[in-house]
Coordinates of C-alpha atoms and ligand atoms in Angstrom, one line a residue:
X1 CA 56.2 20.9 43.6
X2 CA 55.6 24.5 42.6
X3 CA 53.5 25.1 45.6
X4 CA 56.3 23.9 47.9
X5 CA 58.7 26.4 46.4
X6 CA 56.3 29.2 47.0
X7 CA 55.7 28.0 50.5
X8 CA 59.4 27.6 51.4
X9 CA 60.9 30.6 49.7
X10 CA 59.7 33.3 52.2
X11 CA 60.5 31.0 55.1
X12 CA 64.1 30.8 54.0
X13 CA 64.3 34.5 53.5
X14 CA 62.9 35.1 56.9
X15 CA 65.3 32.7 58.5
X16 CA 68.2 34.6 56.9
X17 CA 66.8 37.9 58.2
X18 CA 66.4 36.6 61.7
X19 CA 69.8 35.2 61.8
X20 CA 71.5 38.5 60.9
X21 CA 69.2 40.4 63.3
X22 CA 69.7 38.1 66.2
X23 CA 73.4 37.6 65.8
X24 CA 73.9 41.0 67.2
X25 CA 72.3 39.8 70.5
X26 CA 72.7 36.8 72.5
X27 CA 71.5 34.3 70.1
X28 CA 72.3 30.8 71.2
X29 CA 70.6 28.1 69.2
X30 CA 67.9 27.1 66.8
X31 CA 65.9 23.9 67.0
X32 CA 63.7 21.9 64.7
X33 CA 60.4 20.5 66.0
X34 CA 58.1 18.3 64.0
X35 CA 54.4 17.7 64.5
X36 CA 51.9 15.8 62.6
X37 CA 48.2 16.5 62.6
X38 CA 45.2 15.3 60.5
X39 CA 43.5 17.9 58.5
X40 CA 40.1 19.2 59.6
X41 CA 40.8 18.9 63.3
X42 CA 38.4 21.0 65.4
X43 CA 39.6 24.4 66.4
X44 CA 41.3 24.2 69.8
X45 CA 42.7 20.7 69.3
X46 CA 46.1 20.3 70.8
X47 CA 48.8 19.5 68.3
X48 CA 51.6 19.2 70.9
X49 CA 53.2 20.9 73.9
X50 CA 56.3 23.0 73.0
X51 CA 57.5 23.3 76.6
X52 CA 57.5 19.6 77.0
X53 CA 58.9 18.9 73.5
X54 CA 61.7 21.5 74.0
X55 CA 62.5 20.2 77.4
X56 CA 61.8 23.5 79.2
X57 CA 60.6 24.0 82.7
X58 CA 56.9 24.8 82.8
X59 CA 57.4 27.0 85.9
X60 CA 59.8 29.3 84.0
X61 CA 57.4 29.6 81.1
X62 CA 56.3 33.2 81.9
X63 CA 59.9 34.4 81.7
X64 CA 60.5 32.7 78.4
X65 CA 57.7 34.6 76.6
X66 CA 57.2 31.9 74.0
X67 CA 55.5 33.3 71.0
X68 CA 55.2 32.8 67.3
X69 CA 57.2 35.0 65.0
X70 CA 54.7 35.9 62.4
X71 CA 51.1 36.2 63.1
X72 CA 50.1 36.1 59.4
X73 CA 51.9 32.8 59.1
X74 CA 50.1 31.5 62.1
X75 CA 46.6 31.4 60.9
X76 CA 46.3 27.7 61.4
X77 CA 48.0 27.4 64.9
X78 CA 48.3 29.3 68.0
X79 CA 50.8 29.0 70.9
X80 CA 49.5 29.3 74.4
X81 CA 51.8 31.5 76.5
X82 CA 50.5 29.9 79.7
X83 CA 51.1 26.2 79.0
X84 CA 53.1 26.1 75.8
X85 CA 50.4 24.1 73.9
X86 CA 50.2 24.4 70.2
X87 CA 46.5 24.6 69.3
X88 CA 44.7 24.2 66.0
X89 CA 43.5 27.8 65.4
X90 CA 41.6 27.5 62.1
X91 CA 40.2 25.0 59.8
X92 CA 43.1 23.0 58.2
X93 CA 42.2 21.8 54.8
X94 CA 45.1 19.8 53.4
X95 CA 43.8 20.1 49.9
X96 CA 43.4 23.8 50.3
X97 CA 47.0 24.2 51.5
X98 CA 48.9 21.7 49.5
X99 CA 46.6 20.7 46.6
X100 CA 47.8 17.3 45.4
X101 CA 51.3 17.4 47.0
X102 CA 51.8 14.1 48.6
X103 CA 53.6 15.5 51.8
X104 CA 51.9 18.6 53.1
X105 CA 53.9 20.7 55.5
X106 CA 53.2 23.9 57.4
X107 CA 56.4 25.6 58.6
X108 CA 56.6 28.5 61.2
X109 CA 58.9 29.8 63.8
X110 CA 58.5 30.3 67.5
X111 CA 60.7 32.6 69.5
X112 CA 61.7 32.2 73.1
X113 CA 63.5 34.8 75.2
X114 CA 65.8 34.4 78.1
X115 CA 67.7 32.8 76.6
X116 CA 66.8 33.8 73.1
X117 CA 66.0 30.8 70.9
X118 CA 64.2 30.2 67.6
X119 CA 62.3 27.1 67.0
X120 CA 61.5 25.9 63.5
X121 CA 58.3 24.1 63.8
X122 CA 57.1 21.9 61.0
X123 CA 53.5 20.5 61.1
X124 CA 52.8 17.7 58.7
X125 CA 49.1 17.8 57.7
X126 CA 47.8 14.3 57.3
X127 CA 45.2 13.6 54.7
X128 CA 41.8 12.3 55.7
X129 CA 39.3 11.1 53.2
X130 CA 37.2 14.2 53.2
X131 CA 36.8 14.5 49.5
X132 CA 34.8 12.3 47.2
X133 CA 35.8 11.7 43.6
X134 CA 34.0 14.1 41.4
X135 CA 33.5 14.2 37.7
X136 CA 34.2 17.4 36.0
X137 CA 31.0 16.8 34.0
X138 CA 28.5 14.6 35.6
X139 CA 26.4 14.2 32.4
X140 CA 28.5 12.5 29.7
X141 CA 26.8 12.6 26.3
X142 CA 28.1 10.2 23.6
X143 CA 26.9 9.7 20.1
X144 CA 27.6 6.7 17.9
X145 CA 26.2 5.1 14.9
X146 CA 24.3 1.9 15.3
X147 CA 26.8 0.3 12.8
X148 CA 29.7 0.9 15.2
X149 CA 31.8 -2.3 15.5
X150 CA 32.2 -4.0 18.8
X151 CA 35.6 -3.2 20.3
X152 CA 35.3 0.5 19.6
X153 CA 36.4 2.6 22.6
X154 CA 34.9 5.8 24.0
X155 CA 37.0 8.0 26.3
X156 CA 35.1 9.2 29.3
X157 CA 35.8 12.3 31.2
X158 CA 37.8 11.6 34.3
X159 CA 36.9 12.1 37.9
X160 CA 39.1 14.0 40.3
X161 CA 39.6 13.5 44.0
X162 CA 41.9 16.0 45.7
X163 CA 42.8 13.6 48.5
X164 CA 46.0 11.8 48.2
X165 CA 47.1 8.2 48.3
X166 CA 44.4 5.7 48.9
X167 CA 42.0 8.6 49.7
X168 CA 42.2 9.7 46.1
X169 CA 40.6 8.1 43.1
X170 CA 41.3 4.4 42.8
X171 CA 38.8 2.9 40.4
X172 CA 35.8 3.3 38.2
X173 CA 32.6 1.2 38.0
X174 CA 29.9 1.0 35.4
X175 CA 26.3 0.1 36.0
X176 CA 25.4 -3.3 34.5
X177 CA 24.3 -3.3 30.9
X178 CA 24.5 -5.5 27.9
X179 CA 26.3 -3.2 25.4
X180 CA 29.3 -1.7 27.1
X181 CA 32.2 -2.8 29.3
X182 CA 34.4 -0.5 31.3
X183 CA 38.1 -0.5 31.0
X184 CA 40.1 1.5 33.6
X185 CA 43.5 2.7 32.4
X186 CA 46.4 4.5 34.0
X187 CA 48.1 7.5 32.6
X188 CA 51.8 8.0 32.9
X189 CA 51.3 10.4 35.7
X190 CA 49.4 7.7 37.6
X191 CA 46.0 9.1 37.1
X192 CA 43.3 6.7 36.2
X193 CA 40.8 7.2 33.6
X194 CA 38.0 5.1 32.1
X195 CA 37.0 4.0 28.7
X196 CA 33.8 2.5 27.4
X197 CA 34.3 -0.5 25.1
X198 CA 31.4 -1.6 22.9
X199 CA 30.9 -5.3 23.5
X200 CA 27.7 -6.0 21.4
X201 CA 26.3 -4.5 18.2
X202 CA 23.8 -1.6 18.8
X203 CA 20.4 -1.3 17.2
X204 CA 18.8 2.1 17.1
X205 CA 15.5 0.6 16.3
X206 CA 15.6 -1.4 19.5
X207 CA 17.1 1.2 21.8
X208 CA 17.8 4.7 20.7
X209 CA 19.3 6.1 23.9
X210 CA 21.3 4.1 26.4
X211 CA 21.9 5.3 29.9
X212 CA 24.5 4.1 32.4
X213 CA 25.9 5.3 35.7
X214 CA 29.6 5.6 36.0
X215 CA 31.0 5.6 39.5
X216 CA 34.4 6.8 40.5
X217 CA 35.7 5.3 43.8
X218 CA 38.5 6.3 46.1
X219 CA 40.2 3.9 48.5
X220 CA 39.5 5.8 51.8
X221 CA 37.9 4.5 54.9
X222 CA 35.1 4.9 54.5
X223 CA 35.2 4.8 50.8
X224 CA 33.7 7.8 49.0
X225 CA 32.2 7.8 45.5
X226 CA 31.2 10.2 42.8
X227 CA 28.9 9.5 39.9
X228 CA 28.2 10.6 36.4
X229 CA 25.4 9.8 34.0
X230 CA 26.4 8.4 30.6
X231 CA 24.0 9.0 27.8
X232 CA 24.7 7.2 24.6
X233 CA 22.7 8.4 21.6
X234 CA 22.6 5.7 18.9
X235 CA 22.4 7.4 15.6
X236 CA 20.6 5.8 12.6
X237 CA 22.2 3.9 9.8
X238 CA 20.0 2.9 6.9
X239 CA 19.9 -0.6 8.1
X240 CA 16.2 -1.1 7.7
X241 CA 14.5 -1.6 4.3
X242 CA 11.0 -0.3 3.9
X243 CA 8.4 -2.9 4.9
X244 CA 5.0 -3.1 3.2
X245 CA 1.9 -3.7 5.4
X246 CA 1.1 -6.6 3.1
X247 CA 3.1 -8.8 0.8
X248 CA 0.2 -9.0 -1.7
X249 CA -2.4 -6.4 -2.1
X250 CA -5.6 -7.7 -3.7
X251 CA -8.6 -5.7 -4.9
X252 CA -11.6 -6.3 -7.0
X253 CA -13.0 -3.6 -9.2
X254 CA -16.3 -3.5 -11.1
X255 CA -15.6 -3.0 -14.7
X256 CA -17.7 0.2 -14.7
X257 CA -15.4 1.8 -12.1
X258 CA -15.1 5.5 -13.2
X259 CA -11.8 6.8 -14.5
X260 CA -9.9 8.6 -11.8
X261 CA -11.1 6.3 -9.0
X262 CA -8.8 5.1 -6.3
X263 CA -7.9 1.5 -6.8
X264 CA -5.9 0.9 -3.7
X265 CA -3.1 2.3 -1.6
X266 CA 0.1 0.5 -0.7
X267 CA 1.8 1.5 2.5
X268 CA 5.4 0.8 3.5
X269 CA 7.1 2.0 6.7
X270 CA 10.8 2.3 7.5
X271 CA 12.2 2.1 11.0
X272 CA 15.1 4.3 10.2
X273 CA 15.2 8.0 10.7
X274 CA 15.1 11.1 8.6
X275 CA 15.7 10.6 4.9
X276 CA 16.5 6.9 5.5
X277 CA 12.9 6.5 6.4
X278 CA 11.5 8.6 3.5
X279 CA 9.8 6.3 1.1
X280 CA 9.1 6.7 -2.6
X281 CA 6.9 4.3 -4.6
X282 CA 7.2 3.2 -8.2
X283 CA 6.1 0.4 -10.4
X284 CA 8.9 -2.0 -10.8
X285 CA 7.1 -4.4 -13.1
X286 CA 4.1 -3.1 -15.0
X287 CA 2.9 -5.2 -17.9
X288 CA 2.2 -3.4 -21.1
X289 CA -1.5 -3.9 -20.8
X290 CA -1.6 -2.1 -17.5
X291 CA 0.5 1.0 -18.4
X292 CA -2.4 3.1 -19.7
X293 CA -4.8 1.9 -17.0
X294 CA -3.0 2.5 -13.8
X295 CA -1.0 5.3 -12.3
X296 CA 0.9 5.4 -9.0
X297 CA 1.4 8.4 -6.8
X298 CA 5.1 8.2 -5.8
X299 CA 4.6 9.7 -2.4
X300 CA 1.2 8.5 -1.3
X301 CA 1.4 5.1 -2.8
X302 CA -2.1 5.4 -4.2
X303 CA -2.9 3.6 -7.4
X304 CA -5.7 5.1 -9.5
X305 CA -7.6 4.2 -12.6
X306 CA -6.6 6.1 -15.8
X307 CA -8.8 4.4 -18.3
X308 CA -11.9 2.2 -18.5
X309 CA -11.7 -1.4 -17.6
X310 CA -13.1 -4.1 -19.8
X311 CA -13.7 -7.5 -18.1
X312 CA -14.1 -9.1 -21.5
X313 CA -10.6 -7.9 -22.5
X314 CA -8.7 -8.6 -19.3
X315 CA -10.0 -10.2 -16.2
X316 CA -6.9 -9.7 -13.9
X317 CA -3.9 -7.4 -13.7
X318 CA -0.8 -8.2 -11.7
X319 CA 2.0 -5.7 -11.1
X320 CA 4.8 -5.1 -8.7
X321 CA 5.3 -1.9 -6.7
X322 CA 8.7 -1.0 -5.2
X323 CA 9.2 1.1 -2.1
X324 CA 12.6 2.8 -1.9
X325 CA 13.9 4.7 1.1
X326 CA 16.2 7.7 1.0
X327 CA 19.2 5.4 1.5
X328 CA 18.4 3.3 -1.6
X329 CA 17.0 0.2 0.1
X330 CA 14.2 -1.3 -1.9
X331 CA 11.3 -3.6 -1.0
X332 CA 8.7 -5.0 -3.4
X333 CA 5.1 -6.0 -3.1
X334 CA 2.7 -7.7 -5.5
X335 CA -0.6 -6.3 -6.6
X336 CA -3.5 -8.2 -7.9
X337 CA -6.4 -6.4 -9.4
X338 CA -9.4 -8.4 -10.4
X339 CA -12.0 -7.0 -12.7
X340 CA -15.6 -7.9 -11.8
X341 CA -18.0 -8.5 -14.7
X342 CA -20.9 -6.2 -15.2
X343 CA -23.7 -6.6 -17.7
X344 CA -22.3 -4.3 -20.2
X345 CA -22.7 -6.5 -23.3
X346 CA -25.9 -7.1 -25.1
X347 CA -26.4 -10.6 -26.6
X348 CA -25.3 -10.8 -30.2
X349 CA -27.6 -12.6 -32.6
X350 CA -26.2 -14.1 -35.8
X351 CA -28.2 -15.6 -38.5
X352 CA -26.4 -18.8 -39.5
X353 CA -28.8 -20.0 -42.2
X354 CA -32.2 -19.1 -43.4
X355 CA -34.3 -21.5 -45.5
X356 CA -36.4 -19.0 -47.4
X357 CA -38.7 -19.2 -49.2
X358 CA -40.5 -22.0 -47.4
X359 CA -43.3 -23.8 -49.2
X360 CA -46.7 -23.1 -47.8
X361 CA -47.5 -26.8 -47.5
X362 CA -44.5 -27.4 -45.1
X363 CA -45.4 -29.6 -42.2
X364 CA -45.3 -28.1 -38.7
X365 CA -41.8 -28.5 -37.3
X366 CA -40.0 -27.6 -40.6
X367 CA -36.7 -25.9 -39.9
X368 CA -36.6 -22.5 -41.4
X369 CA -33.6 -20.8 -39.7
X370 CA -30.6 -21.5 -37.6
X371 CA -29.2 -18.7 -35.4
X372 CA -26.3 -18.3 -33.0
X373 CA -26.6 -16.2 -29.9
X374 CA -23.5 -15.0 -27.9
X375 CA -23.1 -12.7 -24.9
X376 CA -19.5 -11.7 -23.9
X377 CA -20.4 -11.3 -20.3
X378 CA -20.0 -14.1 -17.8
X379 CA -22.3 -15.8 -15.4
X380 CA -25.9 -14.7 -15.5
X381 CA -24.8 -11.7 -17.4
X382 CA -24.0 -14.0 -20.2
X383 CA -26.9 -16.4 -20.0
X384 CA -29.3 -15.7 -22.8
X385 CA -32.9 -16.8 -23.6
X386 CA -34.6 -16.3 -27.0
X387 CA -38.2 -15.7 -27.9
X388 CA -40.2 -14.7 -30.9
X389 CA -43.1 -12.3 -31.1
X390 CA -46.6 -13.7 -30.4
X391 CA -49.2 -15.0 -32.9
X392 CA -46.7 -16.3 -35.4
X393 CA -46.8 -19.9 -36.8
X394 CA -43.2 -20.3 -35.7
X395 CA -41.3 -21.3 -32.6
X396 CA -37.7 -21.0 -31.5
X397 CA -35.9 -23.9 -29.8
X398 CA -32.6 -24.1 -28.1
X399 CA -30.2 -26.4 -29.9
X400 CA -26.7 -27.0 -28.6
X401 CA -23.9 -24.5 -27.8
X402 CA -25.8 -21.3 -28.1
X403 CA -27.5 -22.4 -31.3
X404 CA -31.2 -22.0 -31.8
X405 CA -33.6 -23.4 -34.3
X406 CA -36.6 -21.6 -35.7
X407 CA -39.3 -24.0 -36.9
X408 CA -42.8 -23.8 -38.2
X409 CA -45.4 -24.3 -35.6
X410 CA -48.6 -24.6 -37.6
X411 CA -49.9 -24.6 -41.2
X412 CA -48.8 -21.9 -43.5
X413 CA -50.9 -20.3 -46.2
X414 CA -49.2 -18.1 -48.8
X415 CA -52.6 -16.8 -49.9
X416 CA -53.1 -15.4 -46.4
X417 CA -49.5 -14.4 -45.6
X418 CA -46.9 -14.6 -48.2
X419 CA -44.1 -13.1 -46.1
X420 CA -43.3 -12.9 -42.4
X421 CA -41.0 -10.6 -40.5
X422 CA -39.9 -12.8 -37.6
X423 CA -38.3 -10.8 -34.7
X424 CA -36.0 -12.8 -32.4
X425 CA -35.6 -11.2 -29.0
X426 CA -32.4 -12.4 -27.1
X427 CA -32.3 -11.3 -23.4
X428 CA -29.6 -12.0 -20.9
X429 CA -30.2 -12.7 -17.2
X430 CA -28.2 -9.7 -16.0
X431 CA -29.6 -7.1 -13.7
X432 CA -30.9 -5.1 -15.4
X433 CA -31.1 -7.4 -18.4
X434 CA -30.0 -6.4 -21.9
X435 CA -31.8 -7.4 -25.0
X436 CA -31.1 -7.6 -28.7
X437 CA -33.7 -7.8 -31.4
X438 CA -33.1 -9.2 -34.8
X439 CA -35.7 -9.5 -37.6
X440 CA -35.5 -12.0 -40.4
X441 CA -37.7 -11.9 -43.4
X442 CA -39.2 -15.2 -44.5
X443 CA -41.0 -15.7 -47.8
X444 CA -43.7 -18.4 -48.3
X445 CA -43.6 -20.0 -51.7
X446 CA -46.7 -20.9 -53.5
X447 CA -48.1 -24.4 -53.9
X448 CA -51.0 -25.1 -56.3
X449 CA -53.5 -25.6 -53.6
X450 CA -56.4 -23.6 -55.0
X451 CA -58.8 -24.5 -57.7
X452 CA -59.8 -21.9 -60.3
X453 CA -63.3 -20.7 -59.5
X454 CA -65.9 -19.0 -61.7
X455 CA -67.7 -16.1 -60.4
X456 CA -71.1 -17.9 -60.8
X457 CA -71.9 -21.6 -61.0
X458 CA -73.9 -21.0 -64.2
X459 CA -74.4 -18.3 -66.7
X460 CA -77.4 -17.6 -69.0
X461 CA -76.7 -15.6 -72.2
X462 CA -79.2 -14.2 -74.6
X463 CA -78.0 -13.9 -78.2
X464 CA -80.2 -12.3 -80.9
X465 CA -80.7 -14.4 -84.0
X466 CA -79.0 -13.6 -87.3
X467 CA -76.0 -12.6 -85.5
X468 CA -72.9 -12.2 -87.6
X469 CA -70.6 -15.2 -87.6
X470 CA -67.5 -14.8 -85.5
X471 CA -69.1 -12.3 -83.1
X472 CA -68.1 -12.4 -79.5
X473 CA -71.1 -13.2 -77.5
X474 CA -69.8 -13.5 -73.9
X475 CA -66.7 -13.8 -71.7
X476 CA -66.3 -16.1 -68.8
X477 CA -63.9 -15.4 -65.9
X478 CA -62.5 -17.8 -63.4
X479 CA -60.1 -16.7 -60.6
X480 CA -57.3 -18.6 -58.9
X481 CA -55.6 -17.2 -55.7
X482 CA -52.4 -19.1 -56.4
X483 CA -49.7 -17.3 -58.2
X484 CA -47.9 -17.5 -61.5
X485 CA -48.3 -20.7 -63.3
X486 CA -50.6 -22.0 -60.5
X487 CA -53.0 -19.2 -61.3
X488 CA -52.7 -19.2 -65.1
X489 CA -56.0 -20.4 -66.3
X490 CA -56.8 -22.1 -69.6
X491 CA -60.4 -22.2 -70.7
X492 CA -62.0 -24.9 -72.8
X493 CA -65.4 -26.1 -73.8
X494 CA -66.2 -29.5 -72.5
X495 CA -69.4 -30.6 -74.1
X496 CA -73.0 -29.4 -75.0
X497 CA -76.5 -30.8 -75.5
X498 CA -76.4 -30.3 -79.3
X499 CA -76.4 -33.7 -80.7
X500 CA -76.4 -33.0 -84.5
X501 CA -73.2 -31.2 -85.0
X502 CA -70.0 -30.8 -83.0
X503 CA -70.1 -27.9 -80.6
X504 CA -67.1 -26.4 -82.3
X505 CA -69.3 -25.6 -85.3
X506 CA -71.4 -23.4 -83.1
X507 CA -69.2 -21.8 -80.5
X508 CA -65.5 -21.4 -80.0
X509 CA -63.6 -20.1 -76.8
X510 CA -60.4 -18.2 -76.5
X511 CA -58.5 -20.4 -74.1
X512 CA -56.6 -17.5 -72.5
X513 CA -59.3 -14.8 -72.2
X514 CA -62.4 -17.0 -71.8
X515 CA -64.1 -15.1 -74.6
X516 CA -66.8 -17.0 -76.4
X517 CA -67.4 -16.5 -80.2
X518 CA -70.4 -17.6 -82.4
X519 CA -69.2 -19.7 -85.2
X520 CA -72.3 -19.2 -87.3
X521 CA -75.5 -17.1 -87.4
X522 CA -78.0 -18.5 -85.1
X523 CA -81.6 -19.1 -86.2
X524 CA -84.2 -18.8 -83.5
X525 CA -86.6 -21.0 -85.5
X526 CA -84.0 -23.8 -85.7
X527 CA -83.2 -23.9 -81.9
X528 CA -84.0 -21.6 -79.1
X529 CA -81.5 -22.6 -76.6
X530 CA -78.6 -24.9 -76.0
X531 CA -76.3 -25.6 -73.0
X532 CA -72.6 -26.1 -72.9
X533 CA -70.0 -26.6 -70.2
X534 CA -66.7 -24.6 -69.9
X535 CA -63.7 -25.8 -68.0
X536 CA -61.1 -23.6 -66.4
X537 CA -57.8 -25.3 -65.6
X538 CA -54.8 -23.7 -63.9
X539 CA -51.2 -24.3 -65.0
X540 CA -50.1 -26.0 -61.8
X541 CA -48.6 -29.3 -61.6
X542 CA -50.7 -31.2 -61.2
X543 CA -53.4 -28.8 -62.7
X544 CA -56.6 -28.1 -60.9
X545 CA -59.8 -27.4 -62.8
X546 CA -63.5 -26.3 -62.4
X547 CA -66.5 -26.4 -64.7
X548 CA -69.3 -24.0 -65.3
X549 CA -72.5 -24.8 -67.0
X550 CA -74.5 -22.9 -69.5
Ligands
NAG601 C1 -41.5 -6.7 -43.3 O1 -40.6 -5.7 -43.3 C2 -40.4 -5.0 -44.5 C3 -39.3 -4.0 -44.3 O2 -39.5 -3.3 -43.1 C4 -41.8 -4.3 -44.9 O3 -41.6 -3.6 -46.1 C5 -42.8 -5.3 -45.0 O4 -44.0 -4.8 -45.2 C6 -42.9 -6.2 -43.7 N1 -43.8 -7.3 -44.0 C7 -44.7 -7.7 -43.1 C8 -45.5 -8.9 -43.4 O5 -44.9 -7.0 -42.0

């Protein structure tokens, strides 16, 4: 509308000026002539013939001197003085002249002399579809959270087409896609604009950027289009919890694993972005027995050993590790740590009973000790064999349930060996094997199995005659290797070859010392020699005795 005012105002002024100027002369009439021409006609196209349209005689044309009033106003058209044709003189761009005004008129005046006449010429410029719709911004960037609800609308920049009517913008079209629909709406001024409507939930982890082509169409013939690219950036919501690479992490550790060693590493990932994908690890369930043993790096997810393991104490540890992302979503995984046995325990040897002392006359196979052997390791590491040192009259035999019997394995003789230090060696089957030695002390008790024995089988003693009565004349000595009572010897005189008197009137013997005493003074002339027998008897039960002759 505004443009029309501007266009018309000088025209009106000029009309007034002409009227006052020409009224002095022989002004007769003014006529209105209308033409219509499409825009963008080639230069020189004929719009119409003024002579014909004004009903003038072509032969008188030279005398009429038909010409346009204002040259400046006449940039688009020219009038031929020869034939009265109105020609297109310049490019006529309807949109350049009238913008979006629906009726585009160009007004000018032509003057004819003899008689003087002024013609008001109006040329209607017809629109042709010479403009395509165009988006002000042909890259439309939108950003929305992946949690945006279906039904949410996004206003798109509009396209403009300076043509009018059907030649101007009529509709919009959206390239096929699964997430958005296009809705074309009309403003109060009749302009159409488009909105995107979300029809399906978005998922950033599936598609982070969506791209469509928006087409604006006019209704001309042929139809012209303009396009814009729509980029939808789907922003992250913390809709993904961390995910561990495994539900259960299992590891086996030798019990000698050094303190500080890496036990295992848990790894969780998160499909979100930024802090929503930043994962921290912590133990969510750590039994009391594991607290001093294992530590977890909250960032790397590495579990390391803090103290020494002992298979014999705990064979398996289970715990739960949580991964938490920056948005607070938590996922758990289980951890199973098995401890592998190593041969770190020597066999333990316990003396259950010892039958000491053992009599020297015990038969081979007599039980002298019962021992228990135990190894805390498992498998071969806990399997134990027992042995005794060589050259002993004993053997060790497995009994039941880790019990072993030590028995005599030959005759004993206290007089040769009254005491034995028996060393039991218990060895497990580990690699390398571990051994334990235990020594038991066994005493052999005495049995009266030895006779007293005199140093000689017979003795000859010379005694001078006239000896004083009661004089000690000799001492016999018998020995007995037994001990104590079994070796305590009692001496006695058995008999003699003196027939006349009892022997006791000649000789007496001290039963304990074996000392012989003359009971009277011997007379060489009466008898020169006599014989007697002495008996040595030990105190054993039963006693053993020997005789010696004289
Ligand atoms: C047995 O061991 C004890 C103590 O070590 C020692 O005094 C004794 O002489 C040993 N006996 C034998 C027969 O080796």
